[in-house]
Coordinates of C-alpha atoms in Angstrom, one line a residue:
M1 CA -41.6 4.1 11.7
A2 CA -41.0 5.0 8.0
T3 CA -41.8 2.4 5.6
S4 CA -39.4 1.5 2.8
P5 CA -40.5 2.1 -1.0
Q6 CA -41.1 -1.7 -1.5
Q7 CA -43.6 -1.6 1.5
Q8 CA -45.3 1.5 0.2
G9 CA -45.9 0.5 -3.4
G10 CA -44.4 -2.9 -4.3
P11 CA -42.3 -3.7 -7.4
A12 CA -44.0 -1.1 -9.4
N13 CA -43.3 1.9 -7.2
T14 CA -39.6 0.4 -6.8
G15 CA -39.1 0.6 -10.4
N16 CA -40.3 4.1 -10.6
A17 CA -38.0 5.3 -7.9
T18 CA -35.3 3.7 -9.6
A19 CA -36.2 5.4 -13.0
A20 CA -36.5 8.7 -11.1
A21 CA -33.0 8.2 -9.3
T22 CA -31.6 7.4 -12.9
D23 CA -33.1 10.6 -14.3
Q24 CA -31.8 12.7 -11.5
G25 CA -28.2 11.5 -12.1
A26 CA -27.9 9.5 -8.9
P27 CA -24.4 7.9 -8.7
Q28 CA -24.2 4.2 -9.7
R29 CA -22.3 2.1 -7.3
K30 CA -19.2 0.4 -9.1
K31 CA -19.6 -3.5 -9.3
D32 CA -16.8 -5.1 -7.3
R33 CA -14.9 -7.3 -9.7
T34 CA -12.0 -8.2 -7.4
H35 CA -13.5 -11.7 -7.2
W36 CA -12.5 -12.4 -10.7
L37 CA -8.8 -11.4 -9.4
Y38 CA -9.1 -14.2 -6.8
I39 CA -10.4 -16.8 -9.5
M40 CA -7.6 -15.7 -12.0
V41 CA -5.0 -16.0 -9.3
I42 CA -6.2 -19.5 -8.4
V43 CA -6.1 -20.7 -12.1
A44 CA -2.7 -19.2 -12.7
V45 CA -1.3 -21.0 -9.7
F46 CA -2.8 -24.5 -10.8
A47 CA -1.7 -23.8 -14.3
G48 CA 1.9 -22.8 -13.2
A49 CA 2.3 -25.8 -11.2
A50 CA 1.1 -28.0 -13.9
L51 CA 3.5 -26.4 -16.4
G52 CA 6.5 -26.6 -13.9
L53 CA 5.7 -30.4 -13.4
I54 CA 5.1 -31.3 -17.2
A55 CA 7.8 -28.9 -18.9
P56 CA 10.3 -27.8 -16.1
D57 CA 12.5 -26.2 -18.5
A58 CA 9.6 -23.9 -19.8
G59 CA 8.4 -23.1 -16.2
I60 CA 11.9 -21.9 -15.1
A61 CA 12.1 -19.7 -18.2
L62 CA 9.0 -17.9 -17.1
E63 CA 10.8 -16.9 -13.8
P64 CA 11.2 -13.2 -14.9
L65 CA 7.4 -12.9 -14.8
G66 CA 7.5 -13.3 -11.1
K67 CA 10.4 -11.3 -10.7
A68 CA 8.8 -8.4 -12.4
F69 CA 5.7 -8.6 -10.3
V70 CA 7.7 -8.4 -7.1
A71 CA 9.7 -5.5 -8.4
L72 CA 6.3 -3.7 -8.9
I73 CA 5.5 -4.5 -5.4
K74 CA 8.8 -3.2 -4.0
M75 CA 8.0 0.0 -6.1
I76 CA 5.2 0.8 -4.0
I77 CA 6.3 -0.2 -0.4
A78 CA 7.7 3.1 0.7
P79 CA 4.5 5.3 -0.5
V80 CA 2.2 2.6 1.3
I81 CA 4.1 2.7 4.4
F82 CA 4.6 6.7 4.5
C83 CA 0.7 7.4 3.9
T84 CA -0.7 4.6 6.1
I85 CA 1.8 5.3 9.1
V86 CA 1.2 9.1 9.0
L87 CA -2.4 8.7 9.0
G88 CA -2.1 5.6 11.6
V89 CA -0.4 8.0 14.0
G90 CA -3.2 10.5 13.5
S91 CA -5.7 7.7 14.1
V92 CA -3.9 6.6 17.3
A93 CA -4.2 10.3 18.9
K94 CA -7.7 10.7 17.7
A95 CA -8.9 7.3 19.3
A96 CA -6.9 8.1 22.5
T97 CA -8.8 11.5 22.9
V98 CA -12.1 9.7 23.3
G99 CA -11.0 8.6 27.0
K100 CA -10.9 5.3 28.7
V101 CA -12.4 3.3 25.8
G102 CA -10.2 4.4 23.2
G103 CA -7.1 4.2 25.2
L104 CA -8.0 0.7 26.5
A105 CA -8.6 -0.5 23.1
L106 CA -5.3 0.7 21.7
I107 CA -3.5 -1.1 24.6
Y108 CA -5.4 -4.4 24.1
F109 CA -4.7 -4.1 20.1
L110 CA -1.1 -3.5 20.7
I111 CA -0.8 -6.6 23.2
M112 CA -2.8 -8.8 21.1
A113 CA -0.8 -7.9 17.8
T114 CA 2.4 -8.5 19.4
F115 CA 1.4 -11.7 20.8
A116 CA -0.1 -13.0 17.5
L117 CA 3.2 -12.2 15.9
V118 CA 5.1 -14.1 18.5
I119 CA 3.1 -16.9 17.7
G120 CA 3.7 -16.7 14.1
L121 CA 7.3 -16.8 14.9
V122 CA 7.3 -19.7 17.2
V123 CA 5.2 -21.8 14.8
G124 CA 7.3 -20.7 11.9
N125 CA 10.7 -21.6 13.7
F126 CA 8.9 -24.9 14.6
I127 CA 8.0 -26.3 11.2
H128 CA 10.5 -24.7 9.1
P129 CA 7.9 -25.0 5.9
G130 CA 10.2 -23.7 3.3
D131 CA 13.2 -26.1 4.0
G132 CA 14.5 -28.1 0.9
L133 CA 13.4 -25.6 -1.7
H134 CA 16.7 -24.1 -2.1
L135 CA 15.5 -20.9 -4.0
Q136 CA 18.3 -18.9 -5.7
P137 CA 18.0 -15.1 -6.3
Y138 CA 17.1 -14.5 -9.9
E139 CA 19.8 -13.1 -12.1
A140 CA 18.3 -11.1 -15.2
A141 CA 21.4 -11.9 -17.3
A142 CA 20.8 -15.6 -16.8
G143 CA 18.1 -15.7 -19.4
G144 CA 20.2 -14.0 -22.1
E145 CA 23.0 -11.6 -22.7
E146 CA 23.4 -8.7 -20.4
G147 CA 21.2 -5.7 -21.6
G148 CA 18.8 -8.1 -23.5
M149 CA 15.1 -7.7 -23.8
I150 CA 14.5 -9.0 -20.2
A151 CA 17.0 -6.6 -18.6
F152 CA 15.4 -3.7 -20.7
L153 CA 12.0 -4.5 -19.6
M154 CA 13.0 -4.9 -15.9
S155 CA 14.9 -1.4 -16.1
L156 CA 11.5 0.2 -16.9
I157 CA 10.3 -0.6 -13.2
P158 CA 11.4 2.2 -10.8
G159 CA 13.8 1.2 -8.1
D160 CA 12.6 0.8 -4.4
I161 CA 13.0 3.4 -1.7
P162 CA 14.6 2.3 1.5
V163 CA 12.0 1.3 4.1
L164 CA 13.4 2.0 7.4
P165 CA 14.3 5.6 6.7
T166 CA 10.8 6.2 5.2
L167 CA 9.2 4.6 8.3
V168 CA 11.2 6.8 10.8
L169 CA 10.3 9.9 8.6
A170 CA 6.6 8.8 8.4
L171 CA 6.6 8.5 12.2
L172 CA 8.0 12.2 12.6
V173 CA 5.7 13.6 10.3
G174 CA 2.8 12.0 11.9
F175 CA 3.8 13.2 15.3
A176 CA 4.6 16.7 13.8
L177 CA 1.3 16.9 12.1
Q178 CA -0.6 15.8 15.4
S179 CA 1.3 18.4 17.5
M180 CA 0.0 21.2 15.0
G181 CA -3.7 20.6 15.9
K182 CA -6.2 21.9 13.5
A183 CA -3.3 23.6 11.4
G184 CA -2.1 20.1 10.3
E185 CA -5.7 18.8 9.2
P186 CA -5.4 20.1 5.9
V187 CA -2.1 18.1 5.3
L188 CA -3.5 15.0 6.7
T189 CA -6.4 15.5 4.4
G190 CA -3.9 15.9 1.4
I191 CA -2.1 12.8 2.5
K192 CA -5.3 10.9 2.6
H193 CA -5.9 11.8 -1.0
I194 CA -2.4 10.9 -1.8
Q195 CA -3.0 7.4 0.0
A196 CA -6.2 6.7 -2.2
V197 CA -3.8 7.2 -5.4
V198 CA -1.4 4.9 -3.9
F199 CA -3.9 2.2 -2.9
K200 CA -5.5 2.7 -6.4
L201 CA -2.0 2.1 -8.0
M202 CA -1.7 -0.9 -5.7
M203 CA -4.9 -2.4 -6.9
M204 CA -3.7 -1.9 -10.5
I205 CA -0.6 -3.6 -9.7
M206 CA -2.6 -6.7 -8.1
W207 CA -4.3 -7.1 -11.4
A208 CA -1.0 -8.3 -12.6
A209 CA -0.7 -10.9 -9.9
P210 CA -2.1 -13.9 -12.1
V211 CA 0.7 -13.2 -14.3
G212 CA 3.2 -13.0 -11.6
A213 CA 1.8 -16.0 -9.7
F214 CA 1.9 -18.1 -12.7
G215 CA 5.4 -17.4 -13.5
A216 CA 6.7 -17.7 -10.0
I217 CA 5.0 -20.9 -9.3
A218 CA 5.9 -22.4 -12.8
A219 CA 9.4 -21.5 -12.0
V220 CA 9.9 -23.0 -8.5
V221 CA 8.1 -26.1 -9.4
G222 CA 10.0 -26.4 -12.6
K223 CA 13.1 -26.3 -10.3
T224 CA 12.2 -28.5 -7.3
G225 CA 9.1 -30.5 -8.4
W226 CA 6.7 -31.7 -6.0
A227 CA 8.8 -30.5 -3.1
A228 CA 7.6 -26.9 -3.7
I229 CA 3.9 -28.0 -3.8
G230 CA 4.2 -29.9 -0.5
A231 CA 6.1 -27.0 1.2
M232 CA 3.5 -24.5 0.0
A233 CA 0.8 -26.9 1.2
T234 CA 2.5 -27.3 4.6
L235 CA 2.6 -23.5 5.1
M236 CA -0.9 -23.0 4.2
G237 CA -2.1 -25.8 6.6
A238 CA 0.1 -24.7 9.4
F239 CA -1.4 -21.2 9.0
Y240 CA -4.7 -22.3 9.0
L241 CA -4.2 -24.5 12.2
T242 CA -2.5 -21.8 13.9
C243 CA -5.3 -19.1 13.4
A244 CA -7.8 -21.9 14.4
L245 CA -5.9 -22.3 17.5
F246 CA -5.6 -18.5 18.3
I247 CA -9.4 -18.1 17.8
V248 CA -10.4 -21.0 20.0
V249 CA -7.8 -21.2 22.7
V250 CA -6.5 -17.6 22.7
L251 CA -9.5 -15.5 21.8
G252 CA -11.9 -18.0 23.3
G253 CA -10.2 -18.2 26.5
L254 CA -10.0 -14.5 27.2
L255 CA -13.7 -14.2 26.1
K256 CA -14.7 -16.9 28.6
I257 CA -12.6 -15.6 31.4
V258 CA -13.5 -12.1 31.2
T259 CA -17.3 -12.2 30.1
G260 CA -18.1 -15.9 30.6
L261 CA -19.3 -16.0 26.9
N262 CA -18.7 -19.1 24.6
I263 CA -16.6 -18.7 21.6
F264 CA -18.4 -21.1 19.7
L265 CA -21.8 -19.6 20.3
L266 CA -20.3 -16.4 19.1
L267 CA -18.9 -18.0 16.0
K268 CA -22.4 -19.2 15.3
Y269 CA -23.8 -16.1 16.0
L270 CA -21.6 -14.5 13.1
A271 CA -22.0 -17.4 10.8
R272 CA -23.5 -15.2 7.9
E273 CA -20.8 -12.8 8.4
F274 CA -18.1 -15.4 8.0
L275 CA -19.8 -16.7 4.9
L276 CA -19.7 -13.2 3.4
I277 CA -16.1 -12.7 4.3
F278 CA -15.2 -16.0 2.7
S279 CA -16.6 -15.1 -0.4
T280 CA -15.0 -11.7 -0.6
S281 CA -11.7 -12.5 1.1
S282 CA -12.1 -9.4 3.0
S283 CA -13.4 -8.5 6.4
E284 CA -14.3 -5.1 5.2
S285 CA -17.4 -6.4 3.5
A286 CA -18.7 -7.6 6.9
L287 CA -18.0 -4.4 9.1
P288 CA -21.5 -2.7 8.9
R289 CA -23.2 -6.1 10.0
L290 CA -20.5 -6.6 12.9
I291 CA -21.3 -2.9 14.2
A292 CA -25.2 -3.8 14.2
K293 CA -24.7 -7.4 15.6
M294 CA -22.4 -6.2 18.5
E295 CA -24.9 -3.6 19.6
H296 CA -27.6 -6.1 19.3
A297 CA -25.4 -8.4 21.5
G298 CA -25.6 -5.7 24.4
V299 CA -22.4 -3.6 23.8
S300 CA -23.2 0.0 24.0
R301 CA -23.1 2.0 20.8
P302 CA -20.2 4.3 21.9
V303 CA -18.0 1.4 22.7
V304 CA -18.9 -0.3 19.4
G305 CA -18.4 3.0 17.5
I306 CA -14.9 3.4 18.7
T307 CA -13.7 -0.2 19.0
V308 CA -14.8 -1.7 15.8
P309 CA -13.5 1.0 13.3
T310 CA -10.3 1.5 15.4
G311 CA -9.8 -2.4 15.3
Y312 CA -10.2 -2.7 11.8
S313 CA -6.9 -0.8 11.3
F314 CA -5.1 -1.9 14.4
N315 CA -6.2 -5.1 15.5
L316 CA -5.1 -7.5 12.7
D317 CA -4.3 -10.8 14.5
G318 CA -4.6 -13.1 11.3
T319 CA -2.5 -10.6 9.3
A320 CA 0.4 -10.7 12.1
I321 CA 0.5 -14.4 12.2
Y322 CA 0.6 -14.5 8.3
L323 CA 3.4 -11.8 8.1
T324 CA 5.9 -13.5 10.4
M325 CA 5.0 -17.1 9.1
A326 CA 5.4 -16.0 5.5
S327 CA 8.7 -14.3 6.3
L328 CA 10.2 -17.4 7.9
F329 CA 8.8 -19.3 5.1
V330 CA 10.7 -17.2 2.6
S331 CA 13.9 -17.2 4.5
S332 CA 13.7 -21.1 4.9
A333 CA 13.2 -21.5 1.2
M334 CA 16.1 -19.3 0.2
G335 CA 18.3 -21.1 2.3
M336 CA 19.0 -17.8 4.4
P337 CA 17.4 -18.6 7.9
M338 CA 17.0 -15.4 10.1
S339 CA 18.7 -15.2 13.4
I340 CA 16.7 -14.7 16.6
P341 CA 18.0 -11.2 16.8
E342 CA 16.8 -10.6 13.1
Q343 CA 13.3 -12.3 13.8
I344 CA 12.9 -9.9 17.0
S345 CA 13.8 -6.9 15.1
L346 CA 11.2 -8.1 12.3
L347 CA 8.7 -8.5 15.0
V348 CA 9.2 -4.9 16.0
F349 CA 8.9 -3.6 12.6
M350 CA 5.7 -5.5 11.8
I351 CA 3.9 -4.4 14.8
I352 CA 4.4 -0.8 13.3
A353 CA 4.3 -1.7 9.6
S354 CA 1.4 -4.2 9.6
K355 CA -1.2 -1.1 10.3
G356 CA -0.7 -0.4 6.6
A357 CA -2.1 -3.9 5.7
A358 CA -5.8 -3.1 6.6
G359 CA -8.8 -3.2 4.0
V360 CA -6.8 -2.8 0.8
T361 CA -6.1 -5.7 -1.5
G362 CA -2.4 -6.4 -1.8
A363 CA -1.4 -4.0 1.2
G364 CA -0.5 -7.3 3.2
L365 CA 1.9 -8.4 0.4
A366 CA 3.5 -4.8 0.4
T367 CA 4.0 -5.0 4.1
L368 CA 5.5 -8.4 3.9
A369 CA 7.9 -7.0 1.1
A370 CA 8.7 -4.1 3.6
G371 CA 9.8 -6.3 6.3
L372 CA 12.0 -8.4 4.4
Q373 CA 13.5 -5.4 2.5
S374 CA 14.3 -3.6 5.7
H375 CA 16.0 -6.7 7.3
R376 CA 17.1 -9.1 4.6
P377 CA 16.9 -7.4 1.0
E378 CA 18.2 -10.6 -0.6
L379 CA 15.0 -12.4 0.4
L380 CA 12.5 -10.4 -1.7
D381 CA 13.3 -12.7 -4.8
G382 CA 11.6 -15.5 -2.8
M383 CA 8.5 -13.8 -2.4
G384 CA 7.2 -14.8 -5.9
V385 CA 5.9 -18.1 -4.2
I386 CA 4.1 -16.4 -1.5
V387 CA 2.3 -14.3 -4.2
G388 CA 1.0 -17.5 -5.5
I389 CA -0.6 -19.0 -2.5
D390 CA -1.3 -15.6 -0.7
K391 CA -5.0 -15.7 -2.1
F392 CA -5.4 -19.1 -0.4
M393 CA -4.5 -17.5 2.8
S394 CA -6.5 -14.4 2.7
E395 CA -9.7 -15.8 3.7
C396 CA -8.2 -17.3 7.0
R397 CA -6.4 -13.9 7.6
A398 CA -9.7 -12.0 7.1
L399 CA -11.9 -14.4 9.3
T400 CA -9.2 -14.3 12.1
N401 CA -9.2 -10.4 12.0
F402 CA -12.8 -10.2 12.1
T403 CA -13.2 -12.6 14.9
G404 CA -10.6 -10.8 16.8
N405 CA -12.4 -7.4 16.6
A406 CA -15.6 -9.1 17.5
V407 CA -14.1 -10.5 20.8
A408 CA -12.2 -7.2 21.5
T409 CA -15.6 -5.3 21.3
L410 CA -17.2 -7.7 24.0
L411 CA -14.0 -7.6 26.1
I412 CA -13.8 -3.9 26.1
G413 CA -17.5 -3.6 26.8
K414 CA -17.0 -5.8 29.9
W415 CA -13.8 -3.8 31.2
T416 CA -15.7 -0.3 30.8
H417 CA -19.0 -1.7 32.0
E418 CA -20.7 -1.1 28.7
I419 CA -22.3 -4.2 28.0
D420 CA -25.4 -6.0 28.9
L421 CA -24.3 -9.6 29.7
D422 CA -27.7 -10.9 30.0
Q423 CA -28.7 -9.5 26.7
A424 CA -25.2 -10.8 25.2
R425 CA -26.1 -14.3 26.6
A426 CA -29.5 -14.3 25.2
T427 CA -28.3 -13.3 22.0
L428 CA -25.6 -15.8 21.6
N429 CA -27.9 -18.8 22.9
G430 CA -30.5 -17.8 20.2
S431 CA -33.3 -16.7 22.5
S432 CA -33.1 -13.0 21.4
P433 CA -32.2 -13.4 17.5
F434 CA -30.7 -10.6 15.4
D435 CA -33.3 -8.9 13.1
E436 CA -31.9 -9.1 9.5
L437 CA -34.4 -6.3 8.5
S438 CA -32.8 -3.8 10.9
L439 CA -29.9 -3.4 8.2
E440 CA -32.3 -2.4 5.4
P441 CA -32.1 1.2 4.3
D442 CA -34.8 3.6 5.4
A443 CA -37.6 5.2 3.1
H444 CA -35.2 7.8 1.9
G445 CA -32.8 5.5 0.7
A446 CA -30.2 6.5 3.6
P447 CA -27.9 3.6 5.0
A448 CA -29.1 2.0 8.1
P449 CA -27.2 3.4 11.2
G450 CA -23.9 2.1 11.6
A451 CA -23.6 1.3 7.9
W452 CA -21.0 2.5 5.5
D453 CA -21.5 5.2 3.0
E454 CA -19.7 3.4 0.3
S455 CA -17.5 4.8 -2.5
D456 CA -15.2 3.4 -5.0
E457 CA -12.2 2.5 -2.6
P458 CA -12.2 1.0 0.7
D459 CA -10.2 4.0 2.1
E460 CA -12.9 6.4 1.2
K461 CA -15.5 5.0 3.2
K462 CA -17.1 7.3 5.7
R463 CA -19.1 6.0 8.8
V464 CA -22.6 7.0 8.8
G465 CA -24.4 7.5 12.3
V466 CA -21.6 6.4 14.4
T467 CA -19.3 9.0 16.1
A468 CA -15.6 7.9 17.1

């Protein structure tokens, strides 16, 4: 076995190797600064709530800040939906070509996503967390004369593109490119590059989230006082409880029935990954570790290599629950409840559009906005409140998504007879502990098998050592 530079020469050699890599112009990995965004949003939410309680009129006057941020989100909806759906159709086709594992995984993901969306609708209809807020659509002229400074600044933000026609066009383009075979691959590659630009723009918009959240929360608290804080706390509490029950009852029940494994032992086994996800608010950060741990738990490498990456795009249980509950929250807060047919139509839309909510900060908000715009455009003005509390729910979304993918890998391994259940039991009960050193790079600085070769953006990551 090759030894690492640290093992060969200690700290001195490590320093020389680093200096040599610098001299050779080795690219430096960018530092992840999104945790600062998370902190700023939290500070902005508390500051906005305090301002709304102390000086209601001043808080209401800041409503254009939240309105402008929502307008920026609306601007990016269509490009996000188009790129992700076109590429998503390609992913479905490619995953299906790997045979029973890929086809079974996709069927399972579709069923679970639908089930999670239904649970979100049921809970949202039961608790009605937004009742009593009576939010009103924002009128630009309300803060001054028509054509004033606010209206001028709002006019600088491009208008939105209709979502449903964009969705239909994206599906048609995706299937057309798949039917072209290799001739369509250059176009798919081009769309992938465009998607990288769109997601970069989305990230730029998300850096304005603290300002938007400050204005939106200040305005709604200024108008409704403690009622707004209570409604937001109710939504967050209901969401966390729903996700917890989904993990323990639904995922845990499936895991026990199919494999005989205990969900609580699995959660304990993945404790380090949960801590990593909680600190980053993204399940992407723990993906390499999930791949390694699922292989150690006895699932064959081909099953892990197909199921986990596909699940990260198509098995988003926590996001599905969030999208439906947040939609119902906004409709209740605006005093415009959705009818049952509208909710079913929204559910169908979310099943498709939620595939664009994977791995990129802000894509979940864009998907939520797309669903509202396609069914009830007048509800978009209520999204400002969701922007303020979205970060408080992002960790729970990520943890639920991650757990769902871990369970899916074990289930599909069992269904395809590609899992060593004795090894799985030994791993979960602690008699065969996971070797953390297996995740370290080799002597040449290459990533460990199953790791990510990371570049600047999540969508540009390439798998190393795993074929799917």
